[in-house]
Amino acid sequence: MNPSYSFLRKTLLFRGTTEDELPQLLDCLAPTYRDFKKNEMILRQGEDVSAVGLVLSGRVQIIEEDFWGNRSILADAWPGDMFAEAYAFLPGELLRVSVVAAEPSNVMMLDGRRMLEVCSSACRFHTRLVQNILAESARKNLALTRKVSHMSKRTTRNKLLSYLSSQSLAAGSDSFDIPFNRQQLADYLGVDRSAMSNELCKMRDDGLLEFERHHFRLKSEISI
Amino acid sequence: MNPSYSFLRKTLLFRGTTEDELPQLLDCLAPTYRDFKKNEMILRQGEDVSAVGLVLSGRVQIIEEDFWGNRSILADAWPGDMFAEAYAFLPGELLRVSVVAAEPSNVMMLDGRRMLEVCSSACRFHTRLVQNILAESARKNLALTRKVSHMSKRTTRNKLLSYLSSQSLAAGSDSFDIPFNRQQLADYLGVDRSAMSNELCKMRDDGLLEFERHHFRLKSEISI
DNA sequence: ACAAATCCGTTGGATATGCAACGATAAGCA
DNA sequence: TGCTTATCGTTGCATATCCAACGGATTTGT
């Protein structure tokens, strides 16, 4: 059930490794492969994991169960996606989520400790792996920090201004496209779609911005 | 202006290094030391940084400026705290924040690339450093993910339930203390304090929980 | 070209929230 | 002890938000 090298080299985790490094690296990491039936539990809330998961085929879901047993789906992980990577490097931190196979799935588990270990032959490959993990973790961090900073605003208008300003600065222009439709943007900001739609139009009436579908243009206050 | 080893060994970044490793490690990392006057800019929004900052003395602030020039303070960093660590490992990612000295400050800058490099003598120390950085990044990730999951809830009641349920599961008991007072909890959840206070009492009246200052007890629905 | 589906703006009414203010209680301090 | 401050609950009101529903415009699929 070993995955193809070409598949692995496209994943975030193994990105940048060469065709000939990969066998050696895998040999050194000693991954385990596991198959799961649909709805089978892969990792359980409360467990102490020290392994990074990598979805090879199928689809897995990250779910959360609260004090009263209400379940909610936090994320989907598709082939090539990692899961539990934040826990793999925090020994003693118990899982706050469960991971379940949404379809029959094949999964690779990689020991976090082995990834950081120095082994004589593969040091260079480990460095690449660690770079990839660190970069991905840093990327998620920035994305989450931005999301929190938008959601912290008290009104829908200020949430929108925070988000749009951030997009504008990222684009380096007052004119830019956003990667969401209205429903997705509302979900991202944690507000109601229709209320948000309404607020956008008010902001346009107030001369703060112009927009058309996915395209926005912010106006500096000088134009008022 | 070199910091004392005993100070460095207490920081998150150098935690776990021994007294005799540290000189060798620092030698290998080749940090630069810089002094800043009060209100002086340390890093500017838009720059491309590949260095981790470590506050040695004084205090620095992470600030953000939006499209219209409105400034907001995102965080304080005290002696021993890192900053810009998420950017140091994302080559090409431009700073979305600025870092400014809130007081006369002394700062150590460490090249992110050097931290990941393999050098013949200090591999073992590098591993420790990378472990520390990865653990810290993972910790922040989990904290941010939890915060987002609470803030995503639409009503104050559901935000509270999400947070309290999380605290209860972490404590492994339906009875637990929270590390916030009301104002801090309201800020954390992004709601108004008085409205939250009000909602807490309604929830108590509805038989969902009991509380007294920092102490809470969740009730399972069976008691209704 | 037609039907179906999606996306977006708009409206109205019930409800929740933010905000400001006040008093009671507890905690810290001279 | 007496004073000051911090914390918390409570209230009233203006406003914002959610929710459900609708129609027009655009896109997609057949």
Coordinates of C-alpha atoms (C1' of nucleotides) in Angstrom, one line a residue:
Chain A
M1 CA 0.0 0.0 0.0
N2 CA 3.0 2.3 -0.4
P3 CA 2.3 5.6 -2.0
S4 CA 4.0 6.6 -5.2
Y5 CA 7.0 8.9 -4.9
S6 CA 5.5 11.3 -7.4
F7 CA 2.5 11.6 -5.1
L8 CA 4.5 12.2 -2.0
R9 CA 6.7 14.8 -3.6
K10 CA 3.6 16.9 -4.3
T11 CA 2.6 17.0 -0.7
L12 CA 3.4 20.0 1.5
L13 CA 5.3 17.7 3.8
F14 CA 7.7 16.2 1.3
R15 CA 7.8 19.2 -1.1
G16 CA 11.3 19.9 -2.4
T17 CA 12.7 16.4 -1.9
T18 CA 14.2 14.8 -4.9
E19 CA 13.2 11.5 -6.5
D20 CA 16.3 9.7 -5.2
E21 CA 16.3 11.2 -1.7
L22 CA 12.8 10.1 -0.9
P23 CA 13.4 6.3 -0.6
Q24 CA 16.3 7.0 1.8
L25 CA 14.2 9.5 3.8
L26 CA 11.2 7.2 4.1
D27 CA 13.5 4.4 5.2
C28 CA 14.9 6.6 7.9
L29 CA 11.4 7.9 9.1
A30 CA 10.0 4.4 9.2
P31 CA 6.4 5.4 8.6
T32 CA 3.5 3.0 9.3
Y33 CA 0.6 2.6 6.9
R34 CA -2.9 1.9 8.1
D35 CA -6.3 1.4 6.4
F36 CA -9.5 2.6 7.8
K37 CA -13.1 1.7 6.9
K38 CA -15.7 4.4 6.5
N39 CA -16.6 6.0 9.9
E40 CA -13.7 4.2 11.6
M41 CA -11.8 6.3 14.3
I42 CA -8.2 7.1 13.4
L43 CA -7.4 9.2 16.4
R44 CA -9.5 9.8 19.5
Q45 CA -10.0 12.9 21.6
G46 CA -8.0 12.6 24.8
E47 CA -5.2 10.5 23.3
D48 CA -1.6 11.5 23.4
V49 CA -0.2 11.4 19.9
S50 CA 3.3 12.0 18.7
A51 CA 2.8 11.2 15.1
V52 CA 2.0 13.3 12.1
G53 CA -0.7 11.8 9.9
L54 CA -0.7 12.1 6.1
V55 CA -3.8 11.2 4.1
L56 CA -2.8 8.9 1.1
S57 CA -6.3 8.1 -0.2
G58 CA -9.9 8.6 0.8
R59 CA -10.9 11.5 3.1
V60 CA -10.7 12.1 6.8
Q61 CA -12.5 14.5 9.0
I62 CA -11.3 16.4 12.1
I63 CA -14.2 16.5 14.5
E64 CA -14.8 17.9 18.0
E65 CA -17.1 16.8 20.7
D66 CA -18.0 19.2 23.4
F67 CA -19.0 18.7 27.0
W68 CA -22.6 17.8 26.1
G69 CA -21.6 15.5 23.3
N70 CA -22.4 17.9 20.4
R71 CA -20.2 17.0 17.4
S72 CA -18.9 19.5 15.0
I73 CA -16.8 19.1 11.9
L74 CA -13.7 21.3 12.0
A75 CA -12.0 20.3 8.8
D76 CA -11.7 17.9 6.0
A77 CA -8.3 16.4 5.1
W78 CA -7.9 15.2 1.5
P79 CA -5.1 13.1 0.0
G80 CA -1.8 14.9 0.5
D81 CA -3.1 16.8 3.6
M82 CA -1.5 16.4 7.0
F83 CA -3.4 16.1 10.3
A84 CA -2.5 16.2 14.0
E85 CA 0.8 17.9 13.0
A86 CA 0.4 20.4 15.8
Y87 CA 0.2 17.7 18.4
A88 CA 3.1 15.6 17.1
F89 CA 5.6 18.1 18.5
L90 CA 3.9 18.8 21.8
P91 CA 4.6 15.8 24.0
G92 CA 2.0 15.4 26.7
E93 CA -0.6 17.6 24.9
L94 CA -3.8 15.5 24.7
L95 CA -5.8 15.6 21.5
R96 CA -8.8 18.0 21.7
V97 CA -10.2 16.6 18.5
S98 CA -10.9 13.2 17.0
V99 CA -10.0 12.1 13.5
V100 CA -12.4 9.8 11.6
A101 CA -12.4 8.3 8.2
A102 CA -15.2 10.0 6.1
E103 CA -14.5 7.4 3.4
P104 CA -12.4 4.2 3.2
S105 CA -9.0 5.7 3.7
N106 CA -5.3 4.9 3.7
V107 CA -3.1 6.9 6.0
M108 CA 0.6 7.2 6.7
M109 CA 1.8 7.9 10.2
L110 CA 5.2 9.5 10.9
D111 CA 6.7 9.7 14.3
G112 CA 7.4 13.3 15.2
R113 CA 10.5 12.5 17.2
R114 CA 12.1 10.6 14.4
M115 CA 11.6 13.6 12.1
L116 CA 13.6 15.8 14.4
E117 CA 16.3 13.2 15.2
V118 CA 19.7 13.5 13.6
C119 CA 20.6 10.4 11.7
S120 CA 24.0 10.2 10.0
S121 CA 22.9 9.5 6.5
A122 CA 19.8 11.7 6.1
C123 CA 20.5 14.9 7.9
R124 CA 20.0 16.9 4.8
F125 CA 16.7 15.4 4.1
H126 CA 15.5 15.9 7.6
T127 CA 16.4 19.6 7.3
R128 CA 14.1 19.9 4.3
L129 CA 11.3 18.1 6.1
V130 CA 11.7 20.3 9.2
Q131 CA 11.7 23.4 6.9
N132 CA 8.4 22.2 5.3
I133 CA 6.8 21.6 8.6
L134 CA 7.9 24.9 10.1
A135 CA 6.8 26.8 7.1
E136 CA 3.4 25.2 7.1
S137 CA 3.0 25.8 10.8
A138 CA 4.0 29.4 10.4
R139 CA 1.7 29.8 7.5
K140 CA -1.3 28.5 9.5
N141 CA -0.3 30.8 12.4
L142 CA -0.4 33.9 10.2
A143 CA -3.7 32.9 8.7
L144 CA -5.2 32.2 12.1
T145 CA -3.9 35.5 13.5
R146 CA -5.4 37.4 10.7
K147 CA -8.7 35.7 11.0
V148 CA -8.8 36.4 14.7
S149 CA -8.0 40.0 14.2
H150 CA -10.9 40.4 11.8
M151 CA -13.3 38.4 14.0
S152 CA -12.4 40.4 17.0
K153 CA -14.0 43.5 15.6
R154 CA -17.4 44.1 17.1
T155 CA -19.5 45.1 14.2
T156 CA -20.0 43.6 10.8
R157 CA -18.7 46.8 9.2
N158 CA -15.5 46.8 11.1
K159 CA -15.0 43.1 10.4
L160 CA -15.3 43.8 6.7
L161 CA -13.0 46.8 6.9
S162 CA -10.4 44.8 8.7
Y163 CA -10.6 42.0 6.1
L164 CA -10.7 44.2 3.0
S165 CA -7.9 46.4 4.3
S166 CA -5.8 43.3 4.9
Q167 CA -6.5 42.0 1.3
S168 CA -5.7 45.4 -0.1
L169 CA -2.4 45.6 1.7
A170 CA -1.6 42.0 0.6
A171 CA -2.4 42.9 -3.0
G172 CA -0.4 46.1 -2.7
S173 CA -3.2 48.0 -4.3
D174 CA -6.5 49.6 -3.4
S175 CA -8.0 47.5 -6.1
F176 CA -8.1 43.7 -5.7
D177 CA -10.1 40.4 -5.9
I178 CA -11.1 38.3 -3.0
P179 CA -11.1 34.5 -3.0
F180 CA -14.5 34.1 -1.5
N181 CA -18.1 34.5 -2.6
R182 CA -20.5 36.2 -0.2
Q183 CA -21.5 33.1 1.7
Q184 CA -17.9 32.0 2.2
L185 CA -16.8 35.5 3.3
A186 CA -19.7 35.6 5.8
D187 CA -18.7 32.2 7.2
Y188 CA -15.1 33.3 7.4
L189 CA -15.9 36.5 9.3
G190 CA -18.5 34.7 11.4
V191 CA -21.5 36.8 10.4
D192 CA -24.8 36.4 8.6
R193 CA -24.6 36.5 4.8
S194 CA -27.6 38.8 4.2
A195 CA -26.6 41.2 7.0
M196 CA -23.1 41.3 5.5
S197 CA -24.5 41.9 2.0
N198 CA -26.6 44.7 3.4
E199 CA -23.7 46.3 5.2
L200 CA -21.5 46.2 2.1
C201 CA -24.0 48.2 0.3
K202 CA -24.3 50.7 3.1
M203 CA -20.5 51.1 3.0
R204 CA -20.7 51.7 -0.7
D205 CA -23.3 54.3 -0.1
D206 CA -21.1 55.9 2.5
G207 CA -18.3 56.2 -0.1
L208 CA -15.9 53.8 1.6
L209 CA -15.5 51.4 -1.3
E210 CA -16.8 50.1 -4.6
F211 CA -17.3 46.5 -5.5
E212 CA -18.6 44.1 -8.1
R213 CA -18.8 40.5 -7.2
H214 CA -15.3 39.4 -6.3
H215 CA -13.7 42.7 -7.2
F216 CA -13.3 45.5 -4.6
R217 CA -11.8 48.9 -4.5
L218 CA -11.1 50.8 -1.3
K219 CA -11.4 54.6 -1.4
S220 CA -9.2 56.8 0.8
E221 CA -11.1 59.2 2.9
I222 CA -9.8 62.1 0.8
S223 CA -12.6 61.4 -1.7
I224 CA -15.3 62.3 0.7
Chain B
M1 CA 25.5 44.0 25.4
N2 CA 25.6 40.2 25.4
P3 CA 22.8 38.6 27.5
S4 CA 23.6 36.3 30.4
Y5 CA 23.4 32.6 29.7
S6 CA 21.2 32.0 32.6
F7 CA 18.7 34.5 31.1
L8 CA 18.8 32.9 27.7
R9 CA 18.3 29.4 29.1
K10 CA 15.0 30.5 30.6
T11 CA 13.6 31.7 27.3
L12 CA 11.3 29.5 25.3
L13 CA 13.7 29.6 22.4
F14 CA 16.8 28.3 24.3
R15 CA 15.0 26.2 26.9
G16 CA 16.6 22.9 27.4
T17 CA 20.1 23.8 26.4
T18 CA 22.9 23.3 28.9
E19 CA 25.3 25.9 30.2
D20 CA 28.2 24.6 28.1
E21 CA 26.3 24.1 24.8
L22 CA 25.0 27.7 24.8
P23 CA 28.3 29.5 23.9
Q24 CA 28.9 27.0 21.0
L25 CA 25.4 27.4 19.8
L26 CA 25.5 31.2 19.9
D27 CA 28.8 31.1 18.1
C28 CA 27.2 29.0 15.4
L29 CA 24.0 31.1 15.1
A30 CA 25.9 34.4 14.9
P31 CA 23.2 36.6 16.3
T32 CA 23.3 40.3 15.9
Y33 CA 22.5 42.6 18.8
R34 CA 20.8 46.0 18.4
D35 CA 19.7 48.8 20.7
F36 CA 16.6 50.8 20.1
K37 CA 15.4 54.1 21.5
K38 CA 11.8 54.5 22.7
N39 CA 9.3 54.6 19.8
E40 CA 12.0 53.5 17.3
M41 CA 11.0 51.1 14.6
I42 CA 12.5 47.6 14.8
L43 CA 10.7 46.1 11.8
R44 CA 8.5 47.7 9.3
Q45 CA 5.3 46.5 7.7
G46 CA 6.1 45.4 4.2
E47 CA 9.6 44.3 4.9
D48 CA 10.8 40.8 4.1
V49 CA 12.4 39.4 7.3
S50 CA 14.1 36.1 7.7
A51 CA 15.2 36.6 11.3
V52 CA 13.7 35.7 14.6
G53 CA 13.8 38.5 17.2
L54 CA 14.3 38.0 20.9
V55 CA 13.7 40.7 23.4
L56 CA 16.6 41.0 25.8
S57 CA 15.6 44.1 27.7
G58 CA 12.9 46.8 27.5
R59 CA 9.6 46.1 25.8
V60 CA 8.5 46.0 22.2
Q61 CA 5.1 46.2 20.7
I62 CA 3.7 44.5 17.6
I63 CA 1.4 46.9 15.8
E64 CA -0.7 46.9 12.7
E65 CA -1.6 49.7 10.4
D66 CA -4.7 49.3 8.1
F67 CA -5.5 50.8 4.7
W68 CA -6.7 54.0 6.3
G69 CA -3.7 54.3 8.6
N70 CA -5.5 53.2 11.8
R71 CA -3.0 51.7 14.2
S72 CA -3.8 48.9 16.6
I73 CA -1.6 47.2 19.1
L74 CA -1.6 43.4 18.6
A75 CA 0.8 42.3 21.3
D76 CA 3.5 43.2 23.8
A77 CA 6.7 41.3 23.8
W78 CA 8.7 41.3 27.1
P79 CA 12.3 40.2 27.8
G80 CA 12.6 36.6 26.8
D81 CA 9.7 36.8 24.3
M82 CA 10.2 36.1 20.6
F83 CA 8.8 38.1 17.7
A84 CA 8.4 37.7 14.0
E85 CA 9.1 34.0 14.4
A86 CA 6.3 33.1 12.0
Y87 CA 7.9 35.2 9.2
A88 CA 11.4 34.0 9.7
F89 CA 10.6 30.6 8.2
L90 CA 8.5 31.9 5.3
P91 CA 10.8 33.4 2.7
G92 CA 9.1 35.9 0.6
E93 CA 6.3 36.5 3.0
L94 CA 6.1 40.3 3.7
L95 CA 5.5 41.5 7.2
R96 CA 1.9 42.5 7.9
V97 CA 2.9 44.1 11.2
S98 CA 5.4 46.5 12.5
V99 CA 7.5 46.1 15.6
V100 CA 8.3 49.2 17.6
A101 CA 10.2 49.7 20.9
A102 CA 7.8 50.7 23.6
E103 CA 10.7 51.5 25.8
P104 CA 14.5 51.6 25.2
S105 CA 15.1 48.1 24.2
N106 CA 17.9 45.6 23.5
V107 CA 17.1 43.0 20.9
M108 CA 18.8 39.9 19.5
M109 CA 18.2 38.9 15.9
L110 CA 18.8 35.3 14.8
D111 CA 18.8 34.3 11.1
G112 CA 16.1 31.7 10.5
R113 CA 18.1 30.0 7.8
R114 CA 21.1 29.5 10.1
M115 CA 18.9 27.9 12.7
L116 CA 17.9 25.2 10.2
E117 CA 21.3 24.7 8.6
V118 CA 23.3 21.7 9.5
C119 CA 26.6 22.6 10.9
S120 CA 29.1 19.9 11.7
S121 CA 29.7 20.8 15.3
A122 CA 26.3 21.8 16.7
C123 CA 23.8 19.6 15.1
R124 CA 22.5 18.4 18.4
F125 CA 21.9 21.9 19.6
H126 CA 20.2 22.9 16.4
T127 CA 17.8 20.0 17.0
R128 CA 16.9 21.4 20.4
L129 CA 16.4 24.8 19.0
V130 CA 14.2 23.5 16.2
Q131 CA 12.2 21.5 18.7
N132 CA 11.6 24.6 20.8
I133 CA 10.5 26.6 17.8
L134 CA 8.2 23.9 16.5
A135 CA 6.7 23.3 19.9
E136 CA 6.0 27.0 20.3
S137 CA 4.5 27.4 16.9
A138 CA 2.3 24.3 17.5
R139 CA 1.2 25.7 20.8
K140 CA 0.2 29.0 19.3
N141 CA -1.6 27.1 16.6
L142 CA -3.7 25.2 19.0
A143 CA -4.5 28.2 21.1
L144 CA -5.5 30.2 18.0
T145 CA -7.6 27.4 16.6
R146 CA -9.5 27.1 19.9
K147 CA -10.0 30.8 20.1
V148 CA -11.4 30.9 16.5
S149 CA -13.7 28.0 17.3
H150 CA -15.2 29.9 20.2
M151 CA -15.4 33.2 18.4
S152 CA -17.1 31.5 15.4
K153 CA -20.2 30.8 17.4
R154 CA -22.9 33.4 16.6
T155 CA -24.3 34.2 20.0
T156 CA -22.7 35.1 23.3
R157 CA -24.2 32.1 24.9
N158 CA -22.8 29.7 22.4
K159 CA -19.4 31.4 22.6
L160 CA -19.5 30.9 26.4
L161 CA -20.6 27.3 26.1
S162 CA -17.8 26.6 23.6
Y163 CA -15.2 28.1 25.8
L164 CA -16.4 26.6 29.1
S165 CA -16.8 23.2 27.5
S166 CA -13.3 23.4 26.3
Q167 CA -12.0 24.4 29.7
S168 CA -14.0 21.6 31.3
L169 CA -12.5 19.0 28.9
A170 CA -9.0 20.3 29.5
A171 CA -9.5 20.1 33.2
G172 CA -11.0 16.6 32.9
S173 CA -13.8 17.6 35.2
D174 CA -17.2 19.4 35.1
S175 CA -15.8 21.6 37.8
F176 CA -12.9 23.9 37.1
D177 CA -11.3 27.4 37.4
I178 CA -10.8 29.8 34.5
P179 CA -7.7 32.0 34.1
F180 CA -9.7 35.1 33.2
N181 CA -11.8 37.7 35.0
R182 CA -15.0 38.8 33.3
Q183 CA -13.5 41.6 31.4
Q184 CA -10.6 39.4 30.1
L185 CA -13.0 36.7 29.1
A186 CA -15.2 39.1 27.3
D187 CA -12.2 40.5 25.4
Y188 CA -11.0 37.0 24.6
L189 CA -14.4 36.0 23.2
G190 CA -14.9 39.3 21.5
V191 CA -18.1 40.4 23.2
D192 CA -19.3 43.0 25.6
R193 CA -18.6 42.4 29.3
S194 CA -21.9 43.4 30.7
A195 CA -23.8 41.5 28.0
M196 CA -21.7 38.5 28.7
S197 CA -22.2 38.8 32.5
N198 CA -25.9 39.0 31.8
E199 CA -25.9 35.9 29.6
L200 CA -23.9 34.0 32.2
C201 CA -26.7 34.6 34.7
K202 CA -29.4 33.6 32.3
M203 CA -27.5 30.4 31.6
R204 CA -27.4 29.7 35.4
D205 CA -31.1 30.4 35.6
D206 CA -31.6 27.9 32.7
G207 CA -29.8 25.3 34.8
L208 CA -26.8 24.9 32.4
L209 CA -24.1 25.7 34.9
E210 CA -23.1 27.2 38.3
F211 CA -20.4 29.7 38.9
E212 CA -18.8 31.8 41.5
R213 CA -16.1 34.3 40.3
H214 CA -13.4 32.2 38.6
H215 CA -15.0 28.8 39.5
F216 CA -17.4 27.1 37.1
R217 CA -19.4 23.9 37.1
L218 CA -21.1 22.6 34.0
K219 CA -24.3 20.6 34.5
S220 CA -25.2 17.7 32.2
E221 CA -28.6 18.0 30.7
I222 CA -29.9 15.1 32.8
S223 CA -30.3 17.5 35.7
I224 CA -33.0 19.4 33.9
Chain C
dA1 C1' -31.8 27.4 -26.0
dC2 C1' -33.9 25.9 -21.9
dA3 C1' -34.2 24.4 -17.2
dA4 C1' -31.9 24.2 -12.9
dA5 C1' -28.9 25.9 -9.7
dT6 C1' -26.1 29.4 -7.7
dC7 C1' -25.2 33.9 -6.3
dC8 C1' -26.5 38.3 -4.6
dG9 C1' -29.1 42.1 -2.9
dT10 C1' -33.3 43.5 -0.3
dT11 C1' -36.9 43.5 3.1
dG12 C1' -39.3 43.0 7.7
dG13 C1' -39.7 41.5 12.2
dA14 C1' -38.0 39.1 16.4
dT15 C1' -34.1 39.1 19.1
dA16 C1' -29.4 39.9 20.7
dT17 C1' -25.8 43.0 21.4
dG18 C1' -23.2 47.1 22.5
dC19 C1' -23.0 50.8 25.4
dA20 C1' -23.3 53.8 29.4
dA21 C1' -24.4 54.1 33.9
dC22 C1' -25.1 52.6 38.7
dG23 C1' -24.7 50.1 43.0
dA24 C1' -23.1 46.2 45.7
dT25 C1' -19.4 43.4 47.0
dA26 C1' -14.8 42.0 47.5
dA27 C1' -9.9 43.0 47.5
dG28 C1' -5.9 45.7 48.2
dC29 C1' -3.5 49.2 51.0
dA30 C1' -2.1 53.0 54.3
Chain D
dT1 C1' -10.0 50.4 60.6
dG2 C1' -11.1 53.3 56.8
dC3 C1' -10.2 54.5 52.2
dT4 C1' -9.6 53.4 47.4
dT5 C1' -9.8 50.5 43.6
dA6 C1' -11.2 46.5 41.1
dT7 C1' -14.7 43.3 40.0
dC8 C1' -19.2 41.9 39.0
dG9 C1' -24.1 42.0 38.3
dT10 C1' -28.1 44.7 36.7
dT11 C1' -30.8 47.9 34.0
dG12 C1' -32.6 50.7 29.9
dC13 C1' -32.2 52.0 25.5
dA14 C1' -30.5 52.6 20.8
dT15 C1' -28.8 49.9 17.4
dA16 C1' -27.0 45.8 15.1
dT17 C1' -27.6 41.2 14.0
dC18 C1' -29.9 37.0 12.9
dC19 C1' -33.2 34.6 10.4
dA20 C1' -36.4 33.5 6.8
dA21 C1' -38.2 34.6 2.6
dC22 C1' -38.3 36.6 -2.0
dG23 C1' -36.9 38.0 -6.8
dG24 C1' -33.6 39.2 -10.2
dA25 C1' -29.3 38.2 -12.4
dT26 C1' -25.8 35.1 -13.6
dT27 C1' -23.9 30.7 -14.3
dT28 C1' -24.0 25.8 -15.2
dG29 C1' -25.5 21.7 -17.3
dT30 C1' -28.2 19.3 -20.7

